[in-house]
Coordinates of C-alpha atoms in Angstrom, one line a residue:
Chain A
M207 CA 89.4 118.6 81.9
R208 CA 92.1 116.0 81.2
L209 CA 95.0 116.9 79.0
T210 CA 97.4 114.3 77.5
D211 CA 99.7 114.4 74.5
K212 CA 96.8 112.9 72.5
G213 CA 94.4 115.7 73.3
K214 CA 91.7 117.0 75.6
S215 CA 88.9 115.1 77.2
A216 CA 86.3 115.5 79.9
L217 CA 87.3 114.8 83.4
E218 CA 85.3 112.1 85.1
D219 CA 87.5 111.4 88.0
A220 CA 86.0 110.7 91.4
V221 CA 87.5 113.0 93.9
A222 CA 88.0 112.1 97.6
R223 CA 85.5 113.9 99.9
E224 CA 86.8 116.2 102.6
S225 CA 84.6 117.7 105.4
P226 CA 85.2 119.4 108.7
L227 CA 84.2 117.6 111.9
T228 CA 84.0 119.6 115.1
I229 CA 84.3 117.6 118.2
V230 CA 82.2 119.1 121.1
L231 CA 83.2 117.6 124.4
N232 CA 80.8 118.1 127.2
N233 CA 79.2 121.1 125.5
R234 CA 82.6 122.7 124.7
E235 CA 84.2 123.0 121.3
L236 CA 87.4 121.0 121.4
V237 CA 88.8 120.8 117.9
T238 CA 87.9 120.7 114.2
L239 CA 89.3 118.0 112.1
L240 CA 89.3 117.9 108.3
C241 CA 88.4 114.3 107.4
S242 CA 86.6 111.9 105.1
P243 CA 83.0 112.0 106.1
Q244 CA 82.6 108.3 107.0
D245 CA 82.9 106.6 110.4
L246 CA 82.7 109.9 112.2
D247 CA 81.8 108.2 115.5
H248 CA 84.9 106.1 115.3
L249 CA 87.0 109.2 114.4
A250 CA 85.7 111.1 117.4
M251 CA 86.3 108.2 119.8
G252 CA 89.7 107.4 118.4
F253 CA 90.8 111.0 118.5
L254 CA 89.7 111.4 122.1
S255 CA 91.5 108.2 123.0
S256 CA 94.7 109.2 121.2
E257 CA 94.7 112.5 123.0
G258 CA 94.3 110.6 126.3
L259 CA 90.9 112.2 127.0
I260 CA 89.2 108.8 127.3
Q261 CA 90.6 105.4 128.1
Q262 CA 87.7 103.1 127.3
K263 CA 84.3 102.9 125.8
A264 CA 82.7 103.2 129.2
D265 CA 84.2 106.7 129.6
I266 CA 81.7 107.9 127.0
A267 CA 78.1 108.5 128.2
S268 CA 76.8 109.5 124.8
I269 CA 78.0 110.4 121.3
L270 CA 75.8 112.1 118.8
I271 CA 76.9 112.7 115.2
D272 CA 75.4 115.4 113.1
E273 CA 76.7 114.5 109.7
R274 CA 75.1 117.4 107.9
K275 CA 76.6 120.0 110.2
G276 CA 79.8 118.1 110.8
I277 CA 79.5 117.9 114.6
A278 CA 80.3 115.1 117.0
R279 CA 78.8 115.8 120.5
V280 CA 80.5 113.7 123.1
T281 CA 79.6 113.5 126.7
T282 CA 81.9 111.7 129.1
A283 CA 80.6 109.4 131.8
A284 CA 82.7 110.8 134.6
A285 CA 82.5 114.4 135.8
A286 CA 82.9 116.9 133.1
P287 CA 86.6 117.5 132.2
T288 CA 87.9 120.3 134.2
E289 CA 89.4 123.4 132.8
E290 CA 92.8 121.7 133.2
I291 CA 91.9 119.0 130.6
F292 CA 91.0 121.6 128.0
K293 CA 94.1 123.6 128.9
R294 CA 96.4 120.6 128.6
F295 CA 94.8 119.7 125.3
I296 CA 95.1 123.2 123.9
T297 CA 98.7 123.7 125.0
S298 CA 100.1 120.3 124.2
G299 CA 97.9 119.1 121.3
C300 CA 97.8 122.3 119.4
G301 CA 98.9 122.6 115.9
R302 CA 100.6 119.6 114.3
G303 CA 101.7 117.1 116.8
A304 CA 102.8 118.8 120.0
S305 CA 101.2 116.4 122.3
F306 CA 104.0 113.9 122.6
Y307 CA 106.7 116.3 123.7
S308 CA 105.0 116.9 127.0
A309 CA 105.4 115.6 130.5
A310 CA 103.5 112.5 129.4
D311 CA 106.7 111.3 127.7
A312 CA 108.0 110.0 131.0
S313 CA 105.2 107.5 131.2
R314 CA 106.0 105.7 128.0
N315 CA 106.3 102.0 128.4
R316 CA 108.1 99.5 126.2
V317 CA 105.9 97.2 124.2
K318 CA 106.8 93.7 125.5
S319 CA 104.6 91.5 123.4
A320 CA 106.1 88.2 122.1
T321 CA 104.0 88.5 118.9
S322 CA 105.9 87.5 115.8
I323 CA 105.2 87.4 112.1
T324 CA 106.8 85.8 109.1
Y325 CA 108.1 87.4 105.9
R326 CA 105.3 85.6 103.9
E327 CA 102.6 86.7 106.4
V328 CA 103.7 90.3 106.0
L329 CA 103.5 90.1 102.2
E330 CA 100.0 88.5 102.4
L331 CA 98.8 91.1 104.9
A332 CA 100.1 93.9 102.6
R333 CA 98.3 92.3 99.6
R334 CA 95.0 92.0 101.5
F335 CA 95.2 95.5 102.9
Q336 CA 95.6 97.0 99.4
Q337 CA 92.6 95.2 98.2
L338 CA 90.5 96.8 101.0
S339 CA 91.0 100.3 99.7
P340 CA 88.0 101.1 97.5
V341 CA 88.2 104.9 97.9
Y342 CA 91.8 104.9 97.1
K343 CA 91.3 102.9 94.0
A344 CA 88.6 105.3 92.9
T345 CA 90.3 108.6 93.8
G346 CA 93.9 108.0 94.6
G347 CA 93.4 110.5 97.4
V348 CA 93.0 108.8 100.7
H349 CA 95.0 107.0 103.3
S350 CA 94.1 103.7 104.9
A351 CA 95.0 101.9 108.1
A352 CA 94.1 98.6 109.7
L353 CA 94.5 96.6 112.8
C354 CA 95.6 93.0 111.9
D355 CA 97.0 89.9 113.3
S356 CA 99.4 87.6 111.4
R357 CA 96.4 85.9 109.8
G358 CA 94.5 88.9 108.5
V359 CA 92.8 92.2 108.8
I360 CA 90.6 92.8 111.9
A361 CA 89.5 96.5 111.6
F362 CA 90.0 98.8 108.6
A363 CA 89.5 102.5 107.9
E364 CA 90.1 105.1 105.3
D365 CA 90.5 108.9 105.6
I366 CA 92.1 111.7 103.7
G367 CA 94.5 112.1 106.7
R368 CA 96.8 109.3 107.8
H369 CA 96.3 110.3 111.5
N370 CA 92.5 110.2 111.1
A371 CA 92.6 106.8 109.4
L372 CA 94.5 105.4 112.3
D373 CA 92.2 107.1 114.9
K374 CA 89.2 105.6 113.1
V375 CA 90.7 102.2 113.5
F376 CA 91.3 102.7 117.2
G377 CA 87.9 104.3 117.6
K378 CA 86.3 101.2 116.0
C379 CA 88.3 98.9 118.3
L380 CA 87.1 100.9 121.3
A381 CA 83.5 100.9 120.1
D382 CA 83.4 97.2 119.3
G383 CA 85.6 96.0 122.2
I384 CA 88.4 94.8 119.9
P385 CA 91.6 94.4 121.9
T386 CA 94.7 96.0 120.2
E387 CA 97.4 94.7 122.5
G388 CA 99.8 92.3 120.8
R389 CA 98.4 93.0 117.3
I390 CA 99.7 94.6 114.2
I391 CA 99.0 98.0 112.5
I392 CA 99.4 98.4 108.8
T393 CA 99.2 101.9 107.2
S394 CA 99.4 103.4 103.8
G395 CA 101.1 106.5 105.1
R396 CA 104.6 107.4 106.2
I397 CA 105.5 106.4 109.8
S398 CA 106.3 109.6 111.7
S399 CA 106.9 109.9 115.4
E400 CA 103.3 110.7 116.1
I401 CA 102.1 107.6 114.3
L402 CA 104.6 105.4 116.1
L403 CA 103.6 106.8 119.5
K404 CA 99.9 106.2 118.8
V405 CA 100.8 102.6 118.0
A406 CA 103.1 102.1 121.0
A407 CA 100.5 103.7 123.4
R408 CA 98.1 100.8 122.5
S409 CA 100.8 98.2 123.2
I410 CA 100.9 97.2 119.5
P411 CA 104.3 95.5 118.8
V412 CA 104.4 95.7 115.0
V413 CA 103.8 98.5 112.5
I414 CA 103.9 98.0 108.8
S415 CA 103.9 100.6 106.0
R416 CA 104.3 100.7 102.2
A417 CA 106.0 104.1 102.8
A418 CA 109.0 105.5 104.6
P419 CA 109.6 106.1 108.3
T420 CA 111.3 109.2 109.8
D421 CA 114.5 108.9 111.8
L422 CA 112.7 110.0 115.0
A423 CA 110.1 107.3 114.5
V424 CA 112.8 104.7 114.0
R425 CA 114.5 105.8 117.2
L426 CA 111.3 105.7 119.2
A427 CA 110.4 102.3 117.7
D428 CA 113.7 101.0 118.8
E429 CA 113.4 102.5 122.4
L430 CA 109.7 101.5 122.8
G431 CA 110.2 97.9 121.6
V432 CA 108.1 98.2 118.4
T433 CA 109.0 96.3 115.3
M434 CA 108.9 98.7 112.4
L435 CA 108.6 97.6 108.7
G436 CA 108.7 100.2 105.9
F437 CA 108.7 100.1 102.1
V438 CA 106.8 96.8 102.0
R439 CA 106.4 96.6 98.2
G440 CA 106.4 93.7 95.9
Q441 CA 108.6 91.0 97.5
R442 CA 110.7 93.5 99.5
M443 CA 110.5 95.0 102.9
N444 CA 112.8 97.0 105.2
I445 CA 112.9 96.4 108.9
Y446 CA 114.0 99.4 110.8
A447 CA 113.7 98.4 114.5
N448 CA 113.2 95.2 116.6
D449 CA 113.7 92.8 113.7
W450 CA 113.6 89.8 116.0
R451 CA 109.8 89.6 115.6
V452 CA 110.0 88.9 111.9
K453 CA 110.8 85.3 110.9
Y454 CA 112.2 84.8 107.4
D455 CA 110.4 82.0 105.7
A456 CA 111.0 82.7 102.0
G457 CA 112.5 80.2 99.5
Chain B
M130 CA 117.5 94.6 107.8
R131 CA 116.1 94.2 104.3
L132 CA 114.2 91.0 103.4
T133 CA 113.5 90.0 99.8
D134 CA 112.6 86.7 98.1
K135 CA 116.3 86.3 97.5
G136 CA 117.3 86.6 101.2
K137 CA 118.3 89.0 103.9
S138 CA 120.7 91.9 103.7
A139 CA 121.8 94.8 105.8
L140 CA 119.7 97.9 105.6
E141 CA 121.6 101.0 104.5
D142 CA 118.7 103.2 103.8
A143 CA 118.9 106.8 104.6
V144 CA 115.9 107.8 106.7
A145 CA 114.3 111.3 106.6
R146 CA 115.0 113.3 109.7
E147 CA 112.2 114.5 111.9
S148 CA 112.6 117.0 114.7
P149 CA 110.3 119.1 116.9
L150 CA 110.4 122.9 116.4
T151 CA 108.7 125.0 119.1
I152 CA 107.8 128.5 118.0
V153 CA 108.0 130.9 120.9
L154 CA 106.2 134.2 119.9
N155 CA 107.0 137.2 122.1
N156 CA 108.3 134.9 124.9
R157 CA 105.2 132.8 124.8
E158 CA 105.0 129.2 123.5
L159 CA 102.7 129.1 120.5
V160 CA 103.0 125.7 118.9
T161 CA 105.3 122.7 118.3
L162 CA 105.7 121.5 114.8
L163 CA 107.3 118.2 113.8
C164 CA 109.4 118.9 110.8
S165 CA 112.5 118.3 108.8
P166 CA 115.3 120.3 110.5
Q167 CA 116.3 122.6 107.6
D168 CA 115.2 126.1 106.9
L169 CA 113.7 126.5 110.3
D170 CA 113.6 130.3 110.1
H171 CA 111.6 130.0 106.9
L172 CA 109.3 127.5 108.5
A173 CA 108.7 129.8 111.5
M174 CA 108.0 132.8 109.3
G175 CA 105.8 130.9 106.9
F176 CA 103.8 129.3 109.6
L177 CA 103.2 132.7 111.3
S178 CA 102.3 134.2 108.0
S179 CA 99.9 131.3 107.1
E180 CA 98.2 131.7 110.5
G181 CA 97.8 135.4 109.9
L182 CA 100.0 136.4 112.8
I183 CA 102.4 138.3 110.5
Q184 CA 101.8 140.0 107.2
Q185 CA 105.2 141.0 106.0
K186 CA 108.9 140.7 106.9
A187 CA 108.8 144.0 108.7
D188 CA 106.4 142.6 111.2
I189 CA 109.2 140.6 112.7
A190 CA 111.7 142.4 114.9
S191 CA 113.9 139.4 115.5
I192 CA 114.0 135.6 114.9
L193 CA 116.4 133.4 116.7
I194 CA 116.7 129.7 115.8
D195 CA 118.2 127.3 118.4
E196 CA 118.7 124.2 116.2
R197 CA 119.9 122.0 119.0
K198 CA 116.9 122.7 121.2
G199 CA 114.5 123.0 118.4
I200 CA 113.2 126.4 119.3
A201 CA 112.4 129.4 117.1
R202 CA 112.1 132.6 119.2
V203 CA 110.2 135.2 117.2
T204 CA 109.6 138.8 118.4
T205 CA 107.2 140.9 116.5
A206 CA 107.9 144.5 115.6
A207 CA 104.5 145.9 116.7
A208 CA 103.2 145.7 120.2
A209 CA 103.2 142.2 121.7
P210 CA 100.2 140.2 120.5
T211 CA 97.5 140.5 122.9
E212 CA 95.8 137.6 124.7
E213 CA 93.2 137.8 121.9
I214 CA 95.7 136.7 119.3
F215 CA 96.8 133.7 121.3
K216 CA 93.2 132.9 122.0
R217 CA 92.2 133.1 118.4
F218 CA 95.1 131.0 117.4
I219 CA 94.3 128.4 120.0
T220 CA 90.6 128.1 119.3
S221 CA 90.7 128.3 115.6
G222 CA 94.1 126.9 114.6
C223 CA 94.1 124.0 117.1
G224 CA 94.3 120.4 115.9
R225 CA 94.5 119.7 112.3
G226 CA 93.2 122.5 110.2
A227 CA 90.5 124.3 112.0
S228 CA 91.7 127.8 111.2
F229 CA 89.8 128.1 108.0
Y230 CA 86.4 127.5 109.2
S231 CA 86.3 130.6 111.2
A232 CA 84.9 134.1 110.8
A233 CA 87.9 134.9 108.6
D234 CA 86.2 132.9 105.8
A235 CA 84.1 135.9 105.0
S236 CA 87.1 137.9 103.9
R237 CA 88.3 135.5 101.3
N238 CA 88.9 137.1 98.0
R239 CA 88.9 135.6 94.5
V240 CA 92.3 135.4 92.8
K241 CA 91.9 137.5 89.8
S242 CA 95.3 137.1 88.2
A243 CA 95.5 136.8 84.4
T244 CA 98.5 134.4 84.7
S245 CA 98.3 131.5 82.2
I246 CA 100.5 128.5 81.5
T247 CA 100.7 126.0 78.7
Y248 CA 100.4 122.2 78.8
R249 CA 104.1 121.9 77.8
E250 CA 105.2 124.4 80.5
V251 CA 103.3 122.4 83.2
L252 CA 105.1 119.2 82.1
E253 CA 108.5 121.0 82.1
L254 CA 107.9 122.5 85.5
A255 CA 106.9 119.1 86.9
R256 CA 110.0 117.6 85.5
R257 CA 112.3 120.3 87.0
F258 CA 110.5 120.1 90.3
Q259 CA 111.1 116.4 90.6
Q260 CA 114.8 116.9 89.9
L261 CA 115.1 119.3 92.8
S262 CA 114.1 116.7 95.5
P263 CA 117.4 115.3 96.8
V264 CA 116.0 114.2 100.2
Y265 CA 113.1 112.5 98.6
K266 CA 115.4 110.6 96.2
A267 CA 117.5 109.5 99.2
T268 CA 114.8 108.5 101.6
G269 CA 111.4 108.5 99.8
G270 CA 110.0 110.2 102.9
V271 CA 109.6 113.9 102.4
H272 CA 107.3 116.3 100.6
S273 CA 108.4 119.2 98.5
A274 CA 106.9 122.4 97.4
A275 CA 108.0 125.3 95.2
L276 CA 107.0 128.7 94.0
C277 CA 107.4 128.9 90.2
D278 CA 106.4 131.0 87.3
S279 CA 105.7 129.5 83.9
R280 CA 109.5 129.5 83.1
G281 CA 110.9 127.8 86.1
V282 CA 111.3 127.3 89.9
I283 CA 111.8 130.4 92.0
A284 CA 111.8 129.0 95.6
F285 CA 111.9 125.4 96.7
A286 CA 111.6 123.6 100.0
E287 CA 111.3 120.1 101.5
D288 CA 109.8 118.8 104.7
I289 CA 108.4 115.6 106.1
G290 CA 105.0 117.5 106.2
R291 CA 103.3 118.9 103.1
H292 CA 102.1 121.9 105.1
N293 CA 105.5 122.6 106.4
A294 CA 107.1 122.3 103.0
L295 CA 104.6 125.0 101.7
D296 CA 105.1 127.2 104.7
K297 CA 108.9 127.0 104.2
V298 CA 108.4 128.2 100.6
F299 CA 106.2 131.1 101.8
G300 CA 108.7 131.9 104.6
K301 CA 111.5 132.1 102.2
C302 CA 109.5 134.4 99.9
L303 CA 108.8 136.7 102.9
A304 CA 112.5 136.6 104.0
D305 CA 113.9 137.3 100.6
G306 CA 111.2 139.7 99.4
I307 CA 110.0 137.4 96.6
P308 CA 106.4 138.3 95.5
T309 CA 104.0 135.4 95.3
E310 CA 101.1 137.1 93.6
G311 CA 100.3 135.9 90.1
R312 CA 102.8 133.0 90.4
I313 CA 102.4 129.2 90.6
I314 CA 102.7 126.6 93.4
I315 CA 103.8 123.1 92.7
T316 CA 103.6 120.5 95.5
S317 CA 104.3 116.8 95.8
G318 CA 101.4 116.3 98.2
R319 CA 97.7 116.0 97.9
I320 CA 95.7 119.2 97.6
S321 CA 93.4 119.5 100.6
S322 CA 91.3 122.5 101.5
E323 CA 94.0 123.8 103.8
I324 CA 96.7 123.7 101.1
L325 CA 94.3 125.4 98.6
L326 CA 93.4 128.2 101.1
K327 CA 97.1 128.8 101.9
V328 CA 97.7 129.3 98.1
A329 CA 94.7 131.4 97.5
A330 CA 95.5 133.6 100.5
R331 CA 98.7 134.6 98.7
S332 CA 96.8 135.5 95.5
I333 CA 98.5 132.6 93.7
P334 CA 96.3 131.7 90.7
V335 CA 97.7 128.2 89.9
V336 CA 98.4 125.1 92.0
I337 CA 99.9 121.9 90.5
S338 CA 100.3 118.5 92.1
R339 CA 101.4 115.0 91.1
A340 CA 98.8 113.8 93.6
A341 CA 95.0 114.0 94.1
P342 CA 92.8 116.9 95.3
T343 CA 89.9 116.5 97.7
D344 CA 86.4 117.6 96.8
L345 CA 86.4 120.5 99.2
A346 CA 89.7 121.8 97.7
V347 CA 88.2 121.6 94.2
R348 CA 85.1 123.5 95.3
L349 CA 87.2 126.2 97.0
A350 CA 89.5 126.4 94.0
D351 CA 86.5 126.9 91.8
E352 CA 85.0 129.6 94.1
L353 CA 88.3 131.4 94.7
G354 CA 89.4 131.5 91.1
V355 CA 92.4 129.2 91.5
T356 CA 93.4 126.9 88.6
M357 CA 94.0 123.5 90.1
L358 CA 95.9 120.7 88.3
G359 CA 96.3 117.2 89.8
F360 CA 97.8 113.9 88.8
V361 CA 100.4 115.6 86.7
R362 CA 102.3 112.4 85.7
G363 CA 104.1 111.5 82.5
Q364 CA 102.2 113.3 79.7
R365 CA 98.9 113.5 81.5
M366 CA 97.3 116.1 83.8
N367 CA 93.8 116.7 85.2
I368 CA 92.5 120.2 85.6
Y369 CA 89.9 120.4 88.3
A370 CA 89.0 124.1 88.4
N371 CA 89.4 127.3 86.3
D372 CA 90.9 125.5 83.3
W373 CA 90.9 128.7 81.3
R374 CA 94.4 129.5 82.5
V375 CA 95.9 126.4 80.9
K376 CA 96.6 126.6 77.1
Y377 CA 96.9 123.4 75.2
D378 CA 99.9 123.4 73.0
A379 CA 100.7 119.7 72.5
G380 CA 101.0 118.0 69.1

C-alpha cells in the first residue's frame, strides 16, 4: 500500500531480489552470501579472488551454479585447499571485513600506474554509469559497480550489496580475461577500507564514487597510491587522495 | 581538492571515521568489525546479542573497551562458551549474512504485538530521526538507526555500517535495560533480510526506512508479522507488509 497526503493507493513497486548463495569450495561449504541472483558465477569467482583463494581463471577446474538451490560448487585446479586455507579464511575473513587486518597487510604494494583522467571524462563516466543501472531505476534498492577506462565502461554489475557488485565485476574480468591493471573502478556505494583494498589489490589506480569515503579508506588510498574521487554529482567532485591523476579541463 | 565547473578549491570535507573493532570473547578472538569508533561497548553487546551469543545484560560478566587498539574484551557470566559456540558462529555467521539460513530458522516466531502507528506519526518520526544525524550531516557517510515508539525516538546510534548502527541501538537497549518488544525501528539503510530478522528477533512489530527493501525481506516481514515501511520521504511512504498496523490520518 502507498500512502501520501492525497490518499491511499495500491503498491506496484518492483522490489530488488535477494537470495542466499552458498559457495562450496572443493566439496566443503565456505560461505553463504546474500546477493542479487544474477551473475552468480562471476560473484563466486570474484569473491574467491578477493579473498585470495584463487589468483586466475586457470585456478578453477570447474564451477557449477545451482540457481534454484543457491549453490555455487567450485573445484580448484591445484590440489584441494588444505585445512590451513579454510582456517585462514574462517579466522580472517569472518564477519564483516576482518580479512584485511591480517598478516597479509605487509604485502600491500603501491599502485604505480601512470593512468590519468580528466575532469570532463569523470563526469561523462559517471553519467554513463548511471544510465547502466536498470535494477536501481526500477527498485531503488541495489548497488552497481563497473570497471572502466577513461573512455567508457568495460564491465558492469549490480547487486544488493556493494561488495558483491564489485566482486561480480572482478569475477567477470577473471572469467573473460579482462585486465584490471591501470583501469578505473566506479561504484555507487560508499568507499570503505575494504572497497579501497579490493581495488588496490588489482593494481587499479583510480576509484570513483557518487558517495562518501571513510577516513581509513582515504588514508589507505593515500598510502597505496590510489586516486580517490567521492561525491561525484552534477558538475562537482571531491578528490581525496593522489589528485595528480586528475587533469582539470573545464571551462 | 574539489573540482567544479567553476574551478578548483581546497577540500575541507569532514570524512566519516572508520576503525576496526576486534571482539575477544572469553579470551578468544571472535570477529573484527569495521565500524565508526563510537559506542563500542554498545556495538559489542549488540553484535553478541544479534548472533545469539548473549540474551541479556546479566550474561556479560565484564566488558573492557580498548579504544586505541580497537579491542572489546567480553567475558560472559556463565561458563565459557564451548568450542561448539565458536564453531557454530564461524560456520553459520561467517562472511556476509549466513547466520540466518541455519537450523535456527525453525525457531522463528511471529511478532504478535498490537502496536499501531498513524501516517502522521510515521512522518513525524522520520523528521525527528533525520534531525538526529549529526555525523551524516557533516560527512554524508554514515548510517543511523533508532528504537522509537509512536511518540518519539528512544535510542539512537550511527555507524558507517547499517548492521552496526542497528546493533549499537540494540546494545544500548541491553545496557540500559530498555525493552524493545512492541516498539519501532527506524533505519537510514535498505531493509535486507538480515536487518528484518534482527528486528523480528527482538519482537519489534514495525520497521521504517527511507530506503528500499529487498524481496526476501518483504517475504520474511509478511511471514513474521512485521509491518514494513520503505521509501518514507516527504509526504509519501510505501507499506510492504502487514499494513494493518498503519492508520491513515491525513487530510
